[in-house]
mmCIF file of N, CA and C in Angstrom:
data_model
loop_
_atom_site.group_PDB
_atom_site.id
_atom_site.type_symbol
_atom_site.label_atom_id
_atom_site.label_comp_id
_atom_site.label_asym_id
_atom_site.label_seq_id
_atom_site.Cartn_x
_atom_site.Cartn_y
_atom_site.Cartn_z
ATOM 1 N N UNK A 1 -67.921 -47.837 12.969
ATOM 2 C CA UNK A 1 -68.790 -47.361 14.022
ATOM 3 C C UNK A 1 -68.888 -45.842 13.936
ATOM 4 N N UNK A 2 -69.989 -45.262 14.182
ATOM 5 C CA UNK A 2 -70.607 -44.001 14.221
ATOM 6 C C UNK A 2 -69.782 -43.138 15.102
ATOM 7 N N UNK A 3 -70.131 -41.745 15.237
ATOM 8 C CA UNK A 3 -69.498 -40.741 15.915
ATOM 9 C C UNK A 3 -70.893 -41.241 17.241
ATOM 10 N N UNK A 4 -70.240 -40.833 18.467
ATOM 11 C CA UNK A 4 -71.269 -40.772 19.564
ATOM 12 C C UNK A 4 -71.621 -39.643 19.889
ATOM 13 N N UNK A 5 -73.421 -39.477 19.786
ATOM 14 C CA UNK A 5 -74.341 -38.696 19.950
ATOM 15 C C UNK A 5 -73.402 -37.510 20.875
ATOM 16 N N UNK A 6 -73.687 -36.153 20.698
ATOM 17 C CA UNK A 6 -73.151 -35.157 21.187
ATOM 18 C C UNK A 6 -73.366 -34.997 22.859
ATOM 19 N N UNK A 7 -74.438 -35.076 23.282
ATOM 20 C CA UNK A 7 -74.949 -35.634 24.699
ATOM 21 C C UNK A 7 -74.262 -36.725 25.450
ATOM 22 N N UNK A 8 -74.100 -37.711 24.537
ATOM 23 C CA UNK A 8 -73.270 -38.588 25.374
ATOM 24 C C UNK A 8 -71.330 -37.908 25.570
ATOM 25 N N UNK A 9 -71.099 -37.792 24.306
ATOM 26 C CA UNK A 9 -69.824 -37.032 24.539
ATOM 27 C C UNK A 9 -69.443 -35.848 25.618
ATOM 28 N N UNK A 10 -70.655 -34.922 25.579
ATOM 29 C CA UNK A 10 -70.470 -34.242 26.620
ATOM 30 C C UNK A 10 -70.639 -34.704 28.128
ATOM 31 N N UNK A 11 -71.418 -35.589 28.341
ATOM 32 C CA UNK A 11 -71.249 -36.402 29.580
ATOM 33 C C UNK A 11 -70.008 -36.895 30.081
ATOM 34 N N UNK A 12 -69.274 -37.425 29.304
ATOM 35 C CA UNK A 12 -68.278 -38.189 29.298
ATOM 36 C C UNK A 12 -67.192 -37.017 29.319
ATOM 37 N N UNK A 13 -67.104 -36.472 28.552
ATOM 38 C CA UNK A 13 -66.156 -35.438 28.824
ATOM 39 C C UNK A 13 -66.384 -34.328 30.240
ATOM 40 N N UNK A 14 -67.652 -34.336 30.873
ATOM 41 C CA UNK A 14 -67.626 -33.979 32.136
ATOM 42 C C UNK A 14 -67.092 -34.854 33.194
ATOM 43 N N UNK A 15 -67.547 -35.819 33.230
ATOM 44 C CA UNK A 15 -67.102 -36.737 34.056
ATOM 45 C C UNK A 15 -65.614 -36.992 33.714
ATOM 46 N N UNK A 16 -64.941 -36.635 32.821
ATOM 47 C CA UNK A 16 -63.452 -36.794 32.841
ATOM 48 C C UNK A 16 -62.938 -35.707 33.634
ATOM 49 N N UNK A 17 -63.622 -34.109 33.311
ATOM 50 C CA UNK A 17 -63.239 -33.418 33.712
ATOM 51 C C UNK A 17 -63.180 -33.189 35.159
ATOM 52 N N UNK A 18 -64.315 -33.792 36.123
ATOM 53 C CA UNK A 18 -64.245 -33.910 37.039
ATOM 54 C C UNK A 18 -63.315 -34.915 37.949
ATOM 55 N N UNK A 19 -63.005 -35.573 37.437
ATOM 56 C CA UNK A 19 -61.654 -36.780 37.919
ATOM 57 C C UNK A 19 -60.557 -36.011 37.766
ATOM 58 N N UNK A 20 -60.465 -35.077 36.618
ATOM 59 C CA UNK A 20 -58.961 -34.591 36.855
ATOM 60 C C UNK A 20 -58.600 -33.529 37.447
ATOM 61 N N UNK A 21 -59.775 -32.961 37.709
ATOM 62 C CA UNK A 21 -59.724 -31.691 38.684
ATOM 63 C C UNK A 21 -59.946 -32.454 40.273
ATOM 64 N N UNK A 22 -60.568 -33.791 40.546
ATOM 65 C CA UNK A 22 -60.257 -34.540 41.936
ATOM 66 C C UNK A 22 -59.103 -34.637 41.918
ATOM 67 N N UNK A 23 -58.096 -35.089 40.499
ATOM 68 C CA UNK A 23 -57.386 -35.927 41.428
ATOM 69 C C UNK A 23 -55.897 -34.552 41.240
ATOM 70 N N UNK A 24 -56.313 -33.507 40.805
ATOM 71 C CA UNK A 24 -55.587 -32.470 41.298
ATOM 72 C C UNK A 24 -55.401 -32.073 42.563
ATOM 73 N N UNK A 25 -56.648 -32.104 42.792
ATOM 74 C CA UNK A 25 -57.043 -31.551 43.837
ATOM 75 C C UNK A 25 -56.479 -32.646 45.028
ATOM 76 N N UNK A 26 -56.319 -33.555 45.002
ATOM 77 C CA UNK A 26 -55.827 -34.455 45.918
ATOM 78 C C UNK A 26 -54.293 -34.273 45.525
ATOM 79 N N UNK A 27 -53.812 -34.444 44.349
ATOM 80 C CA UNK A 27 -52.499 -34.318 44.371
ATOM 81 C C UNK A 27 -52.119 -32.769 45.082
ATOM 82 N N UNK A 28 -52.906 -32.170 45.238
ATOM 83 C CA UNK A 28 -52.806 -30.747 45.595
ATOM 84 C C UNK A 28 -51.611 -29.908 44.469
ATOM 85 N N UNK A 29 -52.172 -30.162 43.092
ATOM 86 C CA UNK A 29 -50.874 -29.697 41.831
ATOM 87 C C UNK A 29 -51.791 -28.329 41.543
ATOM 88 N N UNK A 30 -51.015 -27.434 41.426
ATOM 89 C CA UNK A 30 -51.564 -25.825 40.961
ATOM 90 C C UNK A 30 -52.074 -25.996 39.379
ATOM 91 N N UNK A 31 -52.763 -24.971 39.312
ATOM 92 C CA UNK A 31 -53.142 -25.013 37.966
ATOM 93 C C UNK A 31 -52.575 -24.110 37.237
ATOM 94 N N UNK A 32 -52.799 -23.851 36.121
ATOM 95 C CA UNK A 32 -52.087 -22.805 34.952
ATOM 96 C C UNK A 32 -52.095 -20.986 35.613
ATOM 97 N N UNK A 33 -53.497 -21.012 36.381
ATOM 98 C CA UNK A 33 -54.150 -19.812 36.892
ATOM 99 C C UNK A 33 -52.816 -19.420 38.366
ATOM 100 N N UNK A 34 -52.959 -20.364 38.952
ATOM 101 C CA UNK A 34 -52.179 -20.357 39.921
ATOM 102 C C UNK A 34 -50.313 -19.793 40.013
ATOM 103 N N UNK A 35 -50.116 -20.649 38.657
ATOM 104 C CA UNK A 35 -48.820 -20.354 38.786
ATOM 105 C C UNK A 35 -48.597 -18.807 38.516
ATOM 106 N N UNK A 36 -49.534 -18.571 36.890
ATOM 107 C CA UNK A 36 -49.420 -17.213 36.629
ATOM 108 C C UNK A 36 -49.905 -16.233 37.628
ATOM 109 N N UNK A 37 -50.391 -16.063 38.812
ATOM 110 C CA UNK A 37 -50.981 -15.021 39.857
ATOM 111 C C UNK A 37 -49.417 -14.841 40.273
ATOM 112 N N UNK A 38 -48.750 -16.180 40.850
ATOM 113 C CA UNK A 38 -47.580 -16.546 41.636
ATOM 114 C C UNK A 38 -46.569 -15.493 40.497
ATOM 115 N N UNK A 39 -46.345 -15.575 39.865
ATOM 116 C CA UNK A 39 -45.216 -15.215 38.285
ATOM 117 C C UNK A 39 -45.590 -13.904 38.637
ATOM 118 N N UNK A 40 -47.152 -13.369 38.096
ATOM 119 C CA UNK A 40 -46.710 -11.963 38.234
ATOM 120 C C UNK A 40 -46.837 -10.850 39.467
ATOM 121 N N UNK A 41 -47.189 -11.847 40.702
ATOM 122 C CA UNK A 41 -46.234 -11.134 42.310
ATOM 123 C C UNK A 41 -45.084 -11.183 42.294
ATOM 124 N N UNK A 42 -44.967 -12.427 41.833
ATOM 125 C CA UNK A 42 -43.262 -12.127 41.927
ATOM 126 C C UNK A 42 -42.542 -11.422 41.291
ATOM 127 N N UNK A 43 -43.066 -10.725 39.745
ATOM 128 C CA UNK A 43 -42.377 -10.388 39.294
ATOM 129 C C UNK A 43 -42.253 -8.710 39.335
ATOM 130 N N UNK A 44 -43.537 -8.654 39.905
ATOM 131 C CA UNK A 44 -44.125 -7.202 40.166
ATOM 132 C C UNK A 44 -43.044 -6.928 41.903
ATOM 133 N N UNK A 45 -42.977 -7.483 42.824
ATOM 134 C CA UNK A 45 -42.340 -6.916 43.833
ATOM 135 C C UNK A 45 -41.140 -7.463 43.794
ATOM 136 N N UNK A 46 -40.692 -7.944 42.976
ATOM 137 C CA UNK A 46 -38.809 -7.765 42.753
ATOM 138 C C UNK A 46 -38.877 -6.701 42.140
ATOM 139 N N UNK A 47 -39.074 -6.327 40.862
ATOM 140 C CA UNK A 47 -39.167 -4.440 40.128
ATOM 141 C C UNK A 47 -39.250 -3.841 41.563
ATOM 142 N N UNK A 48 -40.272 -3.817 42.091
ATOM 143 C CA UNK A 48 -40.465 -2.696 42.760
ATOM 144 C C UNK A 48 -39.569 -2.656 44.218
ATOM 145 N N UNK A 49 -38.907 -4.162 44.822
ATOM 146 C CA UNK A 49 -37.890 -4.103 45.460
ATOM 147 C C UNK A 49 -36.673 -3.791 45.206
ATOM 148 N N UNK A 50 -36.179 -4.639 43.973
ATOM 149 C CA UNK A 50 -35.067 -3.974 43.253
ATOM 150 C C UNK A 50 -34.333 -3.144 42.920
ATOM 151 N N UNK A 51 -35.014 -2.297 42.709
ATOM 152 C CA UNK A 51 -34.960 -0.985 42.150
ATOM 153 C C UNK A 51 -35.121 0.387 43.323
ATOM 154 N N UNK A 52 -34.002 1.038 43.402
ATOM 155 C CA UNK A 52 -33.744 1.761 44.515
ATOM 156 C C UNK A 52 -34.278 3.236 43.777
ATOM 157 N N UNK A 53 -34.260 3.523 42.561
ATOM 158 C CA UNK A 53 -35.011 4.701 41.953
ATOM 159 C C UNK A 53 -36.472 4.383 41.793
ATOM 160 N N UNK A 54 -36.802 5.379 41.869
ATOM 161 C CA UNK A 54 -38.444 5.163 41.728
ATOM 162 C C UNK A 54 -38.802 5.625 40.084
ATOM 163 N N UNK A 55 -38.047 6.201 39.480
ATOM 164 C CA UNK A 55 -38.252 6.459 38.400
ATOM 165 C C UNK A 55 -37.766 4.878 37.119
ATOM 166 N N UNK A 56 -36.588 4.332 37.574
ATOM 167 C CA UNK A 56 -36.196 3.241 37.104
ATOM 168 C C UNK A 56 -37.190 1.913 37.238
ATOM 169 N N UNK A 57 -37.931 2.123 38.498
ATOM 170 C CA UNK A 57 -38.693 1.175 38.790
ATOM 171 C C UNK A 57 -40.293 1.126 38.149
ATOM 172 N N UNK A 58 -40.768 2.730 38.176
ATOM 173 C CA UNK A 58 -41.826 2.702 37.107
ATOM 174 C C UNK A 58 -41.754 2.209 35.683
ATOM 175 N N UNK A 59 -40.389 2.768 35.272
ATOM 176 C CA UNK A 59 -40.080 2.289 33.674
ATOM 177 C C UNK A 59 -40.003 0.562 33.341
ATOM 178 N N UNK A 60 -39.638 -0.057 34.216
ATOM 179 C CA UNK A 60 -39.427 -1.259 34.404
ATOM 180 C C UNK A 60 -41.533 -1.954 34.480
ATOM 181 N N UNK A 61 -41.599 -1.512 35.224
ATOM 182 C CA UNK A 61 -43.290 -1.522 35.923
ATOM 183 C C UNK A 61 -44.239 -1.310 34.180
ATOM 184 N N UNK A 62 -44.009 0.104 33.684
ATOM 185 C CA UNK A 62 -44.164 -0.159 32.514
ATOM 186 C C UNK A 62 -44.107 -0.720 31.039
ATOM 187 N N UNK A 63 -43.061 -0.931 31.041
ATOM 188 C CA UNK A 63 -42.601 -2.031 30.429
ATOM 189 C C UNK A 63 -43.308 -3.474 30.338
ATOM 190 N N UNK A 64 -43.304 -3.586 31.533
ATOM 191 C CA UNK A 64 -43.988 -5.339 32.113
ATOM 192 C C UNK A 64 -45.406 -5.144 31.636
ATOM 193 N N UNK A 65 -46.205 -3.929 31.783
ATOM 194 C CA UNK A 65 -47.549 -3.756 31.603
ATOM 195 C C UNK A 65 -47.450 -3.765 30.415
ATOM 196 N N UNK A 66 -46.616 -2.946 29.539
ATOM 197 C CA UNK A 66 -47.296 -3.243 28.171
ATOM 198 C C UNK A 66 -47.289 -4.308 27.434
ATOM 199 N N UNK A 67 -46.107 -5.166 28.155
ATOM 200 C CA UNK A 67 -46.259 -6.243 27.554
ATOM 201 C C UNK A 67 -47.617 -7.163 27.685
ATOM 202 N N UNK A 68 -47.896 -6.966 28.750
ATOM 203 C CA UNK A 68 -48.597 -7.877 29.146
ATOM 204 C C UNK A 68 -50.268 -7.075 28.743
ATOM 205 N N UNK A 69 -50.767 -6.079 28.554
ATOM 206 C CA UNK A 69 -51.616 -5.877 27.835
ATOM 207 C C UNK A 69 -51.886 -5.858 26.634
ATOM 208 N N UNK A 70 -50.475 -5.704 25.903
ATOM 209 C CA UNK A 70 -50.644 -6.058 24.396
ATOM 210 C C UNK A 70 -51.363 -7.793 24.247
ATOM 211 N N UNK A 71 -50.593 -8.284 25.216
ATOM 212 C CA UNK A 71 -51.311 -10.048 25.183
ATOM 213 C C UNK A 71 -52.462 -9.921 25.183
ATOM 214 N N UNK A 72 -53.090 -9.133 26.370
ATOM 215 C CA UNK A 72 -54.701 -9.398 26.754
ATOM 216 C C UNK A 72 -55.300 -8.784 25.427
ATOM 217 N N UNK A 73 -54.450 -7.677 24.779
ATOM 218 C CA UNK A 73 -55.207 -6.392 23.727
ATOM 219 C C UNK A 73 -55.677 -7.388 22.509
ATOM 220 N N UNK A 74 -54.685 -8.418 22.630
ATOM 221 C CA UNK A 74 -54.642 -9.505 21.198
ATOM 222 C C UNK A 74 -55.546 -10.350 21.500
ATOM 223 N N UNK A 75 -56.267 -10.763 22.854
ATOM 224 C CA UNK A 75 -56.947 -11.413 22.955
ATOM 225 C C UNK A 75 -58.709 -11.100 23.315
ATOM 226 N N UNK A 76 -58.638 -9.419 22.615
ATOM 227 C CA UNK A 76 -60.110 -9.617 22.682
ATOM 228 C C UNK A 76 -60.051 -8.253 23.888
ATOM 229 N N UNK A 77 -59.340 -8.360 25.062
ATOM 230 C CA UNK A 77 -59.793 -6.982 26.414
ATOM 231 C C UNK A 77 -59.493 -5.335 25.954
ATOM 232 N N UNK A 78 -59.837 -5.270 26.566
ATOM 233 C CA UNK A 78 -59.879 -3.506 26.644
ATOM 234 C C UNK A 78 -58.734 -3.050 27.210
ATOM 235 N N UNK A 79 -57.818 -2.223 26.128
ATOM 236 C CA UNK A 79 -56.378 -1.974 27.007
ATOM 237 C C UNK A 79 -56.775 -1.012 28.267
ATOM 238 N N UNK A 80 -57.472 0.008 28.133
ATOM 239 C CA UNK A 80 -57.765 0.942 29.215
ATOM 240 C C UNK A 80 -58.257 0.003 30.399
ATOM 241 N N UNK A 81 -59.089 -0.683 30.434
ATOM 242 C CA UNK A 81 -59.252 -1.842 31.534
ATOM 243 C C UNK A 81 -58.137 -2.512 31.993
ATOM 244 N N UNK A 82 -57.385 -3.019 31.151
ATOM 245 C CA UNK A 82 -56.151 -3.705 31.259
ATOM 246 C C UNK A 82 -55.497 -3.578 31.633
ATOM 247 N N UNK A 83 -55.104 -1.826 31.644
ATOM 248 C CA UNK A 83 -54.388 -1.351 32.307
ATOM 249 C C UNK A 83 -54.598 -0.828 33.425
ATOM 250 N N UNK A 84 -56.071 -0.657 33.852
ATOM 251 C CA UNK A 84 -56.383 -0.422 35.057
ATOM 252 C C UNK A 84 -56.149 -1.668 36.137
ATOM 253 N N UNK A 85 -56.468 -2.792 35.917
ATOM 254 C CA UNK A 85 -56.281 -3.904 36.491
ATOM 255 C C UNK A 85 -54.859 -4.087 36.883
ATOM 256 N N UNK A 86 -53.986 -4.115 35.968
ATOM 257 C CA UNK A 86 -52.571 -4.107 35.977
ATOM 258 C C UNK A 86 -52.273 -2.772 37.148
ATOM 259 N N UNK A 87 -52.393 -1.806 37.006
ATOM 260 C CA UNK A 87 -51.890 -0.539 37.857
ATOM 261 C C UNK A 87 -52.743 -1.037 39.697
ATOM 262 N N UNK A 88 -53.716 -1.318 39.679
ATOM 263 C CA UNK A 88 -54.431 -1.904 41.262
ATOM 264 C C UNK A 88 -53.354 -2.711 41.765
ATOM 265 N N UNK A 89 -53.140 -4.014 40.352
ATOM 266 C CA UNK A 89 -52.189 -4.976 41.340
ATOM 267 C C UNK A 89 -50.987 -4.591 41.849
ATOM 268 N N UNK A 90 -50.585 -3.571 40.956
ATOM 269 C CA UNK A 90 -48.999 -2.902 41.299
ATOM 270 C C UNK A 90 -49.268 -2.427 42.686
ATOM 271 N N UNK A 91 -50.167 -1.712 42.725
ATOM 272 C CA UNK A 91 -50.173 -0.400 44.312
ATOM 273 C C UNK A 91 -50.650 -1.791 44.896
ATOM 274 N N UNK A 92 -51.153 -2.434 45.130
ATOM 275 C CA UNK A 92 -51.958 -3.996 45.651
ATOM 276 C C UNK A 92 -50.605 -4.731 46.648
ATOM 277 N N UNK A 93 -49.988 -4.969 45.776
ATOM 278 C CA UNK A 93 -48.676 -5.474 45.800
ATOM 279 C C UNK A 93 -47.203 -5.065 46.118
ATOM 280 N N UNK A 94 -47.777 -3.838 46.018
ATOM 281 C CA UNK A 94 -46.387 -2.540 46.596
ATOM 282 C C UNK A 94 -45.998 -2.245 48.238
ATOM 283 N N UNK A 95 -47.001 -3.268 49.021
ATOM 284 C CA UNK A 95 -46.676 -3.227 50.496
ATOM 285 C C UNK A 95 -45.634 -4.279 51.046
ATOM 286 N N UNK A 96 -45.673 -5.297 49.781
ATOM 287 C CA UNK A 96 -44.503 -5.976 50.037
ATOM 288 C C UNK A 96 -45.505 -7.500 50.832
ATOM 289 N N UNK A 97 -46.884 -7.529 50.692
ATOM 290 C CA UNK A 97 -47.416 -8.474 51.884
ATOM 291 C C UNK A 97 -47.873 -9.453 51.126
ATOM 292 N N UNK A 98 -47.804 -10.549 51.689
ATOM 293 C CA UNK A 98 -47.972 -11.662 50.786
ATOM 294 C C UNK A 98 -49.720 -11.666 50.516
ATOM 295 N N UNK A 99 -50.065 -11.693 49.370
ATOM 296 C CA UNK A 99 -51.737 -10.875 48.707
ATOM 297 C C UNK A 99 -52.497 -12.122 48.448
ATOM 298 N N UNK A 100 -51.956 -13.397 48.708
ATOM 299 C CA UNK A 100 -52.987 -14.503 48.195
ATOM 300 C C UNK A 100 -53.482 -15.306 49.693
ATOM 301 N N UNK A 101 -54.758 -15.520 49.958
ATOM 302 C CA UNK A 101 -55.287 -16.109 51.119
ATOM 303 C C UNK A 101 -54.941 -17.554 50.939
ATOM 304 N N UNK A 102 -54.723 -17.955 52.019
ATOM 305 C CA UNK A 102 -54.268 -19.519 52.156
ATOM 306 C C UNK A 102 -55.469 -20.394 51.773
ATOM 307 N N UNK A 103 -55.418 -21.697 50.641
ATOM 308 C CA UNK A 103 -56.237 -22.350 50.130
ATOM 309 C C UNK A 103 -56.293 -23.640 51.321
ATOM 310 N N UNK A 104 -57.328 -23.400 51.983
ATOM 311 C CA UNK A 104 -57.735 -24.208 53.281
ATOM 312 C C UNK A 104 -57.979 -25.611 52.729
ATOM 313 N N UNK A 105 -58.299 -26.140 52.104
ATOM 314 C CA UNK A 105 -59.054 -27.632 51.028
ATOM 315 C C UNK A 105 -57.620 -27.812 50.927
ATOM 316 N N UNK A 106 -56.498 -27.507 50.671
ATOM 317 C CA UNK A 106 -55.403 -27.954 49.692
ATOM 318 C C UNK A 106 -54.329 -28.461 50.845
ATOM 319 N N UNK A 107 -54.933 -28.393 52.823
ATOM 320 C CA UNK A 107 -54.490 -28.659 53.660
ATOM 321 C C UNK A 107 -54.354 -30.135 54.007
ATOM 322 N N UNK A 108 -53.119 -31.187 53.873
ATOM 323 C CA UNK A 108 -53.254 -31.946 54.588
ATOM 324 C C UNK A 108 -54.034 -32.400 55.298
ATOM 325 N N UNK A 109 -54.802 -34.006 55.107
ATOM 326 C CA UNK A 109 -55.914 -33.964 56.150
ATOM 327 C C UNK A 109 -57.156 -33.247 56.002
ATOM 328 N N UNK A 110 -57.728 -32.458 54.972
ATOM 329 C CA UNK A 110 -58.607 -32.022 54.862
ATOM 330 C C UNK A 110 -59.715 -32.336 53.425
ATOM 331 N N UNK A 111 -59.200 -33.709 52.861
ATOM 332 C CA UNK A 111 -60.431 -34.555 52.400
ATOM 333 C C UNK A 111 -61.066 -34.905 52.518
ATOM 334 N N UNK A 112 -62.548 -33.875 51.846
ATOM 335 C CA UNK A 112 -63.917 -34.072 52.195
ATOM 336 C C UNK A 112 -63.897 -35.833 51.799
ATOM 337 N N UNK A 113 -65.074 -36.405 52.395
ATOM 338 C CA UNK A 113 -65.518 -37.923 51.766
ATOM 339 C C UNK A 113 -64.191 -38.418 51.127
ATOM 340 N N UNK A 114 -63.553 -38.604 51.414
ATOM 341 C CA UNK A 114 -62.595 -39.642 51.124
ATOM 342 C C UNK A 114 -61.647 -40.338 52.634
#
């Protein structure tokens, strides 16, 4: 039997995709995006709690950035961007306040049509 027409495959592979993002979404399970936001608050205001020098705590702060822009640098972004983004979330995140809005859909009881 033949390969199936590219049209149909992509149908089918939408409609998969949409079941598994429902039934995420009902399981209410985080996604890849999610955890990593979670990883690097957390990892950004322990440094910056941690750390009772402010000079120890930048070095640390830097550190984390370059690592983490060399990733993005390998993947195509602009380190100067990269690093601008990275330096917002730091001062972003430096009040100590929890920075992500509560995902209202992911509430108990709050399944549309079902």
């Amino acid at each position: 039997m033949g390969r199936k027409p590219k049209k149909q495959r992509t149908e089918e592979q939408r409609i998969r995709q949409a079941e598994l993002r429902s039934a995420a979404k009902k399981a209410r399970r985080p996604d890849r995006d999610d955890i990593a936001r979670m990883l690097l608050w957390q990892m950004i205001s322990s440094v910056q709690k941690k750390s009772a020098d402010k000079r120890d705590s930048r070095e640390m702060l830097d550190k984390l950035r370059n690592q983490i822009v060399d990733g993005l640098e390998a993947q195509g972004f602009d380190v100067r961007e990269s690093e601008d983004v990275f330096e917002g979330l730091t001062k972003r995140y430096a009040n100590g306040i929890f920075p992500f809005r509560r995902k209202l859909h992911l509430k108990p009881g709050t399944d549309k049509g079902e």
